[in-house]
Amino acid sequence: MNNQGPPLEHFALHDIVWARAAKSEPYWPGQVVDPVLGAPPAVRRHEVPNSLCIMFFGSPNTKGRDRDFIWAKQGSLLPFAEEHTEELKLQVIEKPYRPESFGEALIEADQYLNEVLHPAGAALQPLPHLTLVAPVIDAADERSRCSSCPELLKKSQKRTKRCGPCEKLFQSGQFCPVCFQVWHYGRDNNMLGCDFCPYWVHDCCDSQAAAILSLPEEEDETEETYTCIVCRHPELYKDPRTLLQKPKKTV
């Protein structure tokens, strides 16, 4: 089994996956959820850069919660419908990890795939019994909101115009270098990663990215190489993370 697993961009919103919180823990059935609209505030406050938000199937391990969530990085995720699924279903689950809950999670994942994935090949949807409601934004509401999500800003965040979780991702470099919008794995699919630097760019922000993303997918065709606007014009680019830093006080 490939313990590294596919890259995070291989997974899409609502995908059923195998995930684990640590290498010492068993893989568990779960679903990729929207970190902005599908994760409780307490989960999103602990958002981790370069990771997917995963909601586990089965009863939660923490009292008072409807579900357990993790922020999963590459190496802790595997597709559910793959050749290793049967092997993972036969994992020996030690008592601290609640084998009865693992059985419940397997049944729930299988039922979801059989009932929701219909007809075959249709796009997966959020779990039927979970209501994911998009925040209602009142145009007359004068309170400031995050520039990358609907979160209301605190007074201390109005300078950067980003909420706490988005600022964390921004400082890690997880933003489009053209519009400076923070993005999330599994949520923002209209982006292309540069082959020469870590940046990902929206198709609407760069015509070259849009042109490559619009190409038909053919197995025998050589994959197009993408050079982002930062690498094409490094002399013109200023990292916004340095521009927003407060000047050091002089004695």
PDB file of C-alpha atoms in Angstrom:
ATOM      1  CA  MET A   1       0.000   0.000   0.000  1.00  0.00           C
ATOM      2  CA  ASN A   2       1.248   3.490  -0.877  1.00  0.00           C
ATOM      3  CA  ASN A   3       1.460   5.202   2.490  1.00  0.00           C
ATOM      4  CA  GLN A   4       2.118   8.571   0.879  1.00  0.00           C
ATOM      5  CA  GLY A   5      -1.286   8.564  -0.816  1.00  0.00           C
ATOM      6  CA  PRO A   6      -2.455  10.784  -3.666  1.00  0.00           C
ATOM      7  CA  PRO A   7      -1.825  14.563  -3.604  1.00  0.00           C
ATOM      8  CA  LEU A   8      -4.523  16.631  -1.923  1.00  0.00           C
ATOM      9  CA  GLU A   9      -5.735  18.052  -5.247  1.00  0.00           C
ATOM     10  CA  HIS A  10      -6.776  14.492  -6.186  1.00  0.00           C
ATOM     11  CA  PHE A  11      -9.707  14.795  -3.742  1.00  0.00           C
ATOM     12  CA  ALA A  12     -12.911  16.780  -4.288  1.00  0.00           C
ATOM     13  CA  LEU A  13     -15.613  18.135  -2.005  1.00  0.00           C
ATOM     14  CA  HIS A  14     -17.906  15.375  -0.613  1.00  0.00           C
ATOM     15  CA  ASP A  15     -15.517  12.547  -1.622  1.00  0.00           C
ATOM     16  CA  ILE A  16     -15.613   9.485   0.646  1.00  0.00           C
ATOM     17  CA  VAL A  17     -12.109   8.740   1.903  1.00  0.00           C
ATOM     18  CA  TRP A  18     -10.016   6.772   4.356  1.00  0.00           C
ATOM     19  CA  ALA A  19      -8.320   9.148   6.803  1.00  0.00           C
ATOM     20  CA  ARG A  20      -6.284   8.934   9.971  1.00  0.00           C
ATOM     21  CA  ALA A  21      -5.259  11.539  12.501  1.00  0.00           C
ATOM     22  CA  ALA A  22      -1.795  10.037  13.096  1.00  0.00           C
ATOM     23  CA  LYS A  23       0.380   7.221  11.726  1.00  0.00           C
ATOM     24  CA  SER A  24      -0.173   5.224  14.909  1.00  0.00           C
ATOM     25  CA  GLU A  25      -3.975   5.336  14.457  1.00  0.00           C
ATOM     26  CA  PRO A  26      -6.159   3.241  12.132  1.00  0.00           C
ATOM     27  CA  TYR A  27      -7.600   4.565   8.880  1.00  0.00           C
ATOM     28  CA  TRP A  28     -11.254   5.577   9.301  1.00  0.00           C
ATOM     29  CA  PRO A  29     -14.056   6.224   6.767  1.00  0.00           C
ATOM     30  CA  GLY A  30     -14.870   9.886   6.331  1.00  0.00           C
ATOM     31  CA  GLN A  31     -15.988  12.587   3.919  1.00  0.00           C
ATOM     32  CA  VAL A  32     -14.267  15.694   2.543  1.00  0.00           C
ATOM     33  CA  VAL A  33     -16.300  18.693   3.725  1.00  0.00           C
ATOM     34  CA  ASP A  34     -16.271  22.383   2.936  1.00  0.00           C
ATOM     35  CA  PRO A  35     -14.129  23.936   5.706  1.00  0.00           C
ATOM     36  CA  VAL A  36     -16.037  27.221   5.507  1.00  0.00           C
ATOM     37  CA  LEU A  37     -19.619  25.961   5.301  1.00  0.00           C
ATOM     38  CA  GLY A  38     -19.367  22.362   6.527  1.00  0.00           C
ATOM     39  CA  ALA A  39     -17.131  22.558   9.588  1.00  0.00           C
ATOM     40  CA  PRO A  40     -18.224  23.803  13.025  1.00  0.00           C
ATOM     41  CA  PRO A  41     -16.569  27.058  14.160  1.00  0.00           C
ATOM     42  CA  ALA A  42     -14.562  25.197  16.803  1.00  0.00           C
ATOM     43  CA  VAL A  43     -13.063  22.986  14.087  1.00  0.00           C
ATOM     44  CA  ARG A  44     -12.301  25.819  11.703  1.00  0.00           C
ATOM     45  CA  ARG A  45     -10.503  27.798  14.404  1.00  0.00           C
ATOM     46  CA  HIS A  46      -7.853  25.075  14.311  1.00  0.00           C
ATOM     47  CA  GLU A  47      -7.535  25.031  10.509  1.00  0.00           C
ATOM     48  CA  VAL A  48      -4.203  23.659   9.272  1.00  0.00           C
ATOM     49  CA  PRO A  49      -2.556  24.885   6.041  1.00  0.00           C
ATOM     50  CA  ASN A  50      -2.135  22.379   3.197  1.00  0.00           C
ATOM     51  CA  SER A  51      -4.794  20.023   4.493  1.00  0.00           C
ATOM     52  CA  LEU A  52      -8.352  18.825   3.839  1.00  0.00           C
ATOM     53  CA  CYS A  53     -11.188  19.040   6.341  1.00  0.00           C
ATOM     54  CA  ILE A  54     -12.468  15.508   6.954  1.00  0.00           C
ATOM     55  CA  MET A  55     -15.623  14.551   8.835  1.00  0.00           C
ATOM     56  CA  PHE A  56     -15.536  10.995  10.175  1.00  0.00           C
ATOM     57  CA  PHE A  57     -18.413   8.562   9.824  1.00  0.00           C
ATOM     58  CA  GLY A  58     -19.682   6.754  12.915  1.00  0.00           C
ATOM     59  CA  SER A  59     -20.446   7.987  16.402  1.00  0.00           C
ATOM     60  CA  PRO A  60     -18.131  10.739  17.700  1.00  0.00           C
ATOM     61  CA  ASN A  61     -15.373  10.073  20.188  1.00  0.00           C
ATOM     62  CA  THR A  62     -16.000  13.427  21.863  1.00  0.00           C
ATOM     63  CA  LYS A  63     -19.149  13.933  23.911  1.00  0.00           C
ATOM     64  CA  GLY A  64     -21.325  16.852  22.902  1.00  0.00           C
ATOM     65  CA  ARG A  65     -20.367  16.657  19.226  1.00  0.00           C
ATOM     66  CA  ASP A  66     -22.394  15.323  16.314  1.00  0.00           C
ATOM     67  CA  ARG A  67     -19.248  14.294  14.450  1.00  0.00           C
ATOM     68  CA  ASP A  68     -15.491  14.104  14.781  1.00  0.00           C
ATOM     69  CA  PHE A  69     -13.332  16.117  12.373  1.00  0.00           C
ATOM     70  CA  ILE A  70      -9.646  16.248  11.475  1.00  0.00           C
ATOM     71  CA  TRP A  71      -7.405  18.350   9.260  1.00  0.00           C
ATOM     72  CA  ALA A  72      -5.734  15.732   7.076  1.00  0.00           C
ATOM     73  CA  LYS A  73      -2.479  16.288   5.215  1.00  0.00           C
ATOM     74  CA  GLN A  74      -1.111  14.252   2.314  1.00  0.00           C
ATOM     75  CA  GLY A  75      -0.041  10.860   3.586  1.00  0.00           C
ATOM     76  CA  SER A  76      -3.021  10.510   5.923  1.00  0.00           C
ATOM     77  CA  LEU A  77      -5.657  10.161   3.159  1.00  0.00           C
ATOM     78  CA  LEU A  78      -6.604   7.396   0.740  1.00  0.00           C
ATOM     79  CA  PRO A  79      -9.535   7.123  -1.713  1.00  0.00           C
ATOM     80  CA  PHE A  80     -12.329   4.915  -0.385  1.00  0.00           C
ATOM     81  CA  ALA A  81     -13.188   3.097  -3.607  1.00  0.00           C
ATOM     82  CA  GLU A  82      -9.747   1.631  -4.329  1.00  0.00           C
ATOM     83  CA  GLU A  83      -8.113  -1.784  -4.218  1.00  0.00           C
ATOM     84  CA  HIS A  84      -6.935  -1.242  -0.639  1.00  0.00           C
ATOM     85  CA  THR A  85     -10.452  -0.642   0.718  1.00  0.00           C
ATOM     86  CA  GLU A  86     -11.113  -4.317   1.442  1.00  0.00           C
ATOM     87  CA  GLU A  87      -7.805  -4.538   3.288  1.00  0.00           C
ATOM     88  CA  LEU A  88      -8.589  -1.505   5.424  1.00  0.00           C
ATOM     89  CA  LYS A  89     -12.039  -2.845   6.269  1.00  0.00           C
ATOM     90  CA  LEU A  90     -10.274  -5.808   7.909  1.00  0.00           C
ATOM     91  CA  GLN A  91      -8.061  -3.635  10.130  1.00  0.00           C
ATOM     92  CA  VAL A  92      -7.771  -4.774  13.735  1.00  0.00           C
ATOM     93  CA  ILE A  93      -9.254  -1.887  15.725  1.00  0.00           C
ATOM     94  CA  GLU A  94      -7.940  -1.766  19.271  1.00  0.00           C
ATOM     95  CA  LYS A  95     -10.403  -1.072  22.091  1.00  0.00           C
ATOM     96  CA  PRO A  96      -9.308   2.576  22.659  1.00  0.00           C
ATOM     97  CA  TYR A  97     -10.343   3.332  19.071  1.00  0.00           C
ATOM     98  CA  ARG A  98     -13.835   1.845  19.599  1.00  0.00           C
ATOM     99  CA  PRO A  99     -14.222  -1.127  17.214  1.00  0.00           C
ATOM    100  CA  GLU A 100     -18.035  -0.896  17.436  1.00  0.00           C
ATOM    101  CA  SER A 101     -17.909   2.679  16.117  1.00  0.00           C
ATOM    102  CA  PHE A 102     -15.626   1.554  13.276  1.00  0.00           C
ATOM    103  CA  GLY A 103     -18.271  -0.990  12.278  1.00  0.00           C
ATOM    104  CA  GLU A 104     -20.927   1.739  12.347  1.00  0.00           C
ATOM    105  CA  ALA A 105     -18.715   3.962  10.198  1.00  0.00           C
ATOM    106  CA  LEU A 106     -18.254   1.231   7.581  1.00  0.00           C
ATOM    107  CA  ILE A 107     -21.995   0.605   7.357  1.00  0.00           C
ATOM    108  CA  GLU A 108     -22.714   4.321   7.103  1.00  0.00           C
ATOM    109  CA  ALA A 109     -20.091   4.866   4.386  1.00  0.00           C
ATOM    110  CA  ASP A 110     -21.333   1.915   2.325  1.00  0.00           C
ATOM    111  CA  GLN A 111     -24.969   3.005   2.680  1.00  0.00           C
ATOM    112  CA  TYR A 112     -24.062   6.529   1.647  1.00  0.00           C
ATOM    113  CA  LEU A 113     -22.233   5.355  -1.458  1.00  0.00           C
ATOM    114  CA  ASN A 114     -25.053   3.000  -2.453  1.00  0.00           C
ATOM    115  CA  GLU A 115     -27.901   5.438  -1.826  1.00  0.00           C
ATOM    116  CA  VAL A 116     -26.454   8.833  -2.707  1.00  0.00           C
ATOM    117  CA  LEU A 117     -24.167   7.878  -5.578  1.00  0.00           C
ATOM    118  CA  HIS A 118     -27.077   7.236  -7.931  1.00  0.00           C
ATOM    119  CA  PRO A 119     -27.008   6.920 -10.850  1.00  0.00           C
ATOM    120  CA  ALA A 120     -23.462   5.576 -11.162  1.00  0.00           C
ATOM    121  CA  GLY A 121     -20.980   8.355 -11.798  1.00  0.00           C
ATOM    122  CA  ALA A 122     -23.147  11.109 -10.332  1.00  0.00           C
ATOM    123  CA  ALA A 123     -21.456  13.725  -8.200  1.00  0.00           C
ATOM    124  CA  LEU A 124     -21.394  13.077  -4.469  1.00  0.00           C
ATOM    125  CA  GLN A 125     -23.373  15.356  -2.172  1.00  0.00           C
ATOM    126  CA  PRO A 126     -23.106  16.264   1.529  1.00  0.00           C
ATOM    127  CA  LEU A 127     -24.460  13.702   3.966  1.00  0.00           C
ATOM    128  CA  PRO A 128     -28.277  13.778   3.739  1.00  0.00           C
ATOM    129  CA  HIS A 129     -28.831  14.225   7.465  1.00  0.00           C
ATOM    130  CA  LEU A 130     -26.411  17.143   7.802  1.00  0.00           C
ATOM    131  CA  THR A 131     -27.715  20.602   6.959  1.00  0.00           C
ATOM    132  CA  LEU A 132     -25.004  22.854   5.578  1.00  0.00           C
ATOM    133  CA  VAL A 133     -26.454  26.352   5.419  1.00  0.00           C
ATOM    134  CA  ALA A 134     -24.513  29.125   3.705  1.00  0.00           C
ATOM    135  CA  PRO A 135     -24.224  32.252   5.835  1.00  0.00           C
ATOM    136  CA  VAL A 136     -26.812  34.892   4.941  1.00  0.00           C
ATOM    137  CA  ILE A 137     -25.047  38.154   4.189  1.00  0.00           C
ATOM    138  CA  ASP A 138     -27.184  41.248   4.662  1.00  0.00           C
ATOM    139  CA  ALA A 139     -26.136  43.986   2.246  1.00  0.00           C
ATOM    140  CA  ALA A 140     -27.169  46.538   4.838  1.00  0.00           C
ATOM    141  CA  ASP A 141     -24.926  44.973   7.478  1.00  0.00           C
ATOM    142  CA  GLU A 142     -22.084  47.439   7.921  1.00  0.00           C
ATOM    143  CA  ARG A 143     -19.904  45.046   9.853  1.00  0.00           C
ATOM    144  CA  SER A 144     -16.744  44.037   7.996  1.00  0.00           C
ATOM    145  CA  ARG A 145     -16.349  40.508   6.692  1.00  0.00           C
ATOM    146  CA  CYS A 146     -13.278  38.491   5.770  1.00  0.00           C
ATOM    147  CA  SER A 147     -12.071  39.076   2.203  1.00  0.00           C
ATOM    148  CA  SER A 148     -11.845  35.308   1.600  1.00  0.00           C
ATOM    149  CA  CYS A 149     -14.871  33.909   3.468  1.00  0.00           C
ATOM    150  CA  PRO A 150     -18.149  35.132   5.063  1.00  0.00           C
ATOM    151  CA  GLU A 151     -16.644  35.285   8.580  1.00  0.00           C
ATOM    152  CA  LEU A 152     -17.235  38.524  10.480  1.00  0.00           C
ATOM    153  CA  LEU A 153     -14.014  40.329  11.326  1.00  0.00           C
ATOM    154  CA  LYS A 154     -12.886  41.362  14.760  1.00  0.00           C
ATOM    155  CA  LYS A 155     -11.658  44.905  15.214  1.00  0.00           C
ATOM    156  CA  SER A 156      -8.043  43.711  15.298  1.00  0.00           C
ATOM    157  CA  GLN A 157      -8.481  41.944  11.925  1.00  0.00           C
ATOM    158  CA  LYS A 158      -9.770  44.893   9.905  1.00  0.00           C
ATOM    159  CA  ARG A 159      -6.276  45.911   8.811  1.00  0.00           C
ATOM    160  CA  THR A 160      -5.612  42.621   7.033  1.00  0.00           C
ATOM    161  CA  LYS A 161      -9.295  42.074   6.135  1.00  0.00           C
ATOM    162  CA  ARG A 162      -8.928  38.383   6.950  1.00  0.00           C
ATOM    163  CA  CYS A 163     -10.351  36.275   9.769  1.00  0.00           C
ATOM    164  CA  GLY A 164      -8.067  34.185  11.963  1.00  0.00           C
ATOM    165  CA  PRO A 165      -8.216  30.912   9.965  1.00  0.00           C
ATOM    166  CA  CYS A 166      -7.808  32.701   6.613  1.00  0.00           C
ATOM    167  CA  GLU A 167      -4.892  34.759   7.936  1.00  0.00           C
ATOM    168  CA  LYS A 168      -3.160  31.560   9.006  1.00  0.00           C
ATOM    169  CA  LEU A 169      -3.518  30.131   5.498  1.00  0.00           C
ATOM    170  CA  PHE A 170      -2.446  33.444   3.955  1.00  0.00           C
ATOM    171  CA  GLN A 171       0.764  33.567   5.969  1.00  0.00           C
ATOM    172  CA  SER A 172       1.536  29.982   4.898  1.00  0.00           C
ATOM    173  CA  GLY A 173       1.305  31.036   1.241  1.00  0.00           C
ATOM    174  CA  GLN A 174      -2.055  29.408   0.528  1.00  0.00           C
ATOM    175  CA  PHE A 175      -3.465  32.272  -1.547  1.00  0.00           C
ATOM    176  CA  CYS A 176      -3.726  33.273  -5.195  1.00  0.00           C
ATOM    177  CA  PRO A 177      -0.823  35.673  -5.920  1.00  0.00           C
ATOM    178  CA  VAL A 178      -2.985  37.752  -8.282  1.00  0.00           C
ATOM    179  CA  CYS A 179      -6.141  38.465  -6.249  1.00  0.00           C
ATOM    180  CA  PHE A 180      -4.666  37.494  -2.830  1.00  0.00           C
ATOM    181  CA  GLN A 181      -7.755  35.395  -2.040  1.00  0.00           C
ATOM    182  CA  VAL A 182      -7.122  32.510   0.346  1.00  0.00           C
ATOM    183  CA  TRP A 183      -8.119  29.105  -1.061  1.00  0.00           C
ATOM    184  CA  HIS A 184      -8.906  25.687   0.395  1.00  0.00           C
ATOM    185  CA  TYR A 185      -8.186  22.193  -0.885  1.00  0.00           C
ATOM    186  CA  GLY A 186     -11.405  20.511  -1.998  1.00  0.00           C
ATOM    187  CA  ARG A 187     -13.292  23.815  -2.143  1.00  0.00           C
ATOM    188  CA  ASP A 188     -11.570  25.867  -4.845  1.00  0.00           C
ATOM    189  CA  ASN A 189     -11.331  23.744  -7.978  1.00  0.00           C
ATOM    190  CA  ASN A 190     -10.937  26.495 -10.583  1.00  0.00           C
ATOM    191  CA  MET A 191      -7.205  26.873  -9.906  1.00  0.00           C
ATOM    192  CA  LEU A 192      -3.947  25.670 -11.430  1.00  0.00           C
ATOM    193  CA  GLY A 193      -0.709  25.005  -9.575  1.00  0.00           C
ATOM    194  CA  CYS A 194       2.524  26.469 -10.909  1.00  0.00           C
ATOM    195  CA  ASP A 195       5.126  23.879 -11.941  1.00  0.00           C
ATOM    196  CA  PHE A 196       7.988  26.086 -10.732  1.00  0.00           C
ATOM    197  CA  CYS A 197       6.782  27.499  -7.389  1.00  0.00           C
ATOM    198  CA  PRO A 198       4.193  26.656  -4.688  1.00  0.00           C
ATOM    199  CA  TYR A 199       1.551  29.175  -5.870  1.00  0.00           C
ATOM    200  CA  TRP A 200      -1.884  28.206  -7.190  1.00  0.00           C
ATOM    201  CA  VAL A 201      -3.705  30.699  -9.430  1.00  0.00           C
ATOM    202  CA  HIS A 202      -7.422  31.151 -10.262  1.00  0.00           C
ATOM    203  CA  ASP A 203      -8.349  30.655 -13.903  1.00  0.00           C
ATOM    204  CA  CYS A 204     -10.073  34.056 -13.870  1.00  0.00           C
ATOM    205  CA  CYS A 205      -6.854  35.690 -12.636  1.00  0.00           C
ATOM    206  CA  ASP A 206      -4.551  34.444 -15.410  1.00  0.00           C
ATOM    207  CA  SER A 207      -5.513  33.726 -19.012  1.00  0.00           C
ATOM    208  CA  GLN A 208      -2.713  31.149 -19.336  1.00  0.00           C
ATOM    209  CA  ALA A 209      -4.111  29.182 -16.402  1.00  0.00           C
ATOM    210  CA  ALA A 210      -7.611  29.414 -17.900  1.00  0.00           C
ATOM    211  CA  ALA A 211      -6.360  28.175 -21.283  1.00  0.00           C
ATOM    212  CA  ILE A 212      -4.686  25.095 -19.781  1.00  0.00           C
ATOM    213  CA  LEU A 213      -7.657  24.265 -17.553  1.00  0.00           C
ATOM    214  CA  SER A 214      -9.973  24.453 -20.571  1.00  0.00           C
ATOM    215  CA  LEU A 215      -7.999  21.832 -22.509  1.00  0.00           C
ATOM    216  CA  PRO A 216      -9.744  18.435 -22.891  1.00  0.00           C
ATOM    217  CA  GLU A 217      -8.301  15.682 -20.744  1.00  0.00           C
ATOM    218  CA  GLU A 218      -6.664  13.004 -22.862  1.00  0.00           C
ATOM    219  CA  GLU A 219      -4.623  10.203 -21.381  1.00  0.00           C
ATOM    220  CA  ASP A 220      -2.078  10.069 -24.181  1.00  0.00           C
ATOM    221  CA  GLU A 221      -1.484  13.814 -24.347  1.00  0.00           C
ATOM    222  CA  THR A 222       1.540  15.273 -22.595  1.00  0.00           C
ATOM    223  CA  GLU A 223       0.513  17.379 -19.622  1.00  0.00           C
ATOM    224  CA  GLU A 224       0.882  21.102 -20.186  1.00  0.00           C
ATOM    225  CA  THR A 225       3.446  22.938 -18.075  1.00  0.00           C
ATOM    226  CA  TYR A 226       2.167  26.024 -16.289  1.00  0.00           C
ATOM    227  CA  THR A 227       4.322  28.993 -15.299  1.00  0.00           C
ATOM    228  CA  CYS A 228       2.443  31.361 -13.013  1.00  0.00           C
ATOM    229  CA  ILE A 229       2.468  35.119 -13.362  1.00  0.00           C
ATOM    230  CA  VAL A 230       4.891  35.456 -10.430  1.00  0.00           C
ATOM    231  CA  CYS A 231       7.485  33.267 -12.134  1.00  0.00           C
ATOM    232  CA  ARG A 232       6.894  34.951 -15.507  1.00  0.00           C
ATOM    233  CA  HIS A 233       7.373  38.447 -14.059  1.00  0.00           C
ATOM    234  CA  PRO A 234       9.321  38.137 -10.787  1.00  0.00           C
ATOM    235  CA  GLU A 235      10.582  41.727 -11.076  1.00  0.00           C
ATOM    236  CA  LEU A 236       7.014  43.033 -10.827  1.00  0.00           C
ATOM    237  CA  TYR A 237       5.794  40.893  -7.939  1.00  0.00           C
ATOM    238  CA  LYS A 238       5.798  42.025  -4.338  1.00  0.00           C
ATOM    239  CA  ASP A 239       4.872  39.452  -1.712  1.00  0.00           C
ATOM    240  CA  PRO A 240       1.774  40.879   0.046  1.00  0.00           C
ATOM    241  CA  ARG A 241       2.827  39.220   3.293  1.00  0.00           C
ATOM    242  CA  THR A 242       5.809  41.587   3.513  1.00  0.00           C
ATOM    243  CA  LEU A 243       3.828  44.613   2.362  1.00  0.00           C
ATOM    244  CA  LEU A 244       1.356  44.197   5.234  1.00  0.00           C
ATOM    245  CA  GLN A 245       3.974  43.809   7.949  1.00  0.00           C
ATOM    246  CA  LYS A 246       3.981  46.573  10.511  1.00  0.00           C
ATOM    247  CA  PRO A 247       7.149  48.689  10.430  1.00  0.00           C
ATOM    248  CA  LYS A 248       9.580  48.014  13.243  1.00  0.00           C
ATOM    249  CA  LYS A 249       9.768  50.669  15.914  1.00  0.00           C
ATOM    250  CA  THR A 250      13.006  52.568  16.044  1.00  0.00           C
ATOM    251  CA  VAL A 251      14.568  53.636  19.294  1.00  0.00           C
TER     252      VAL A 251
END
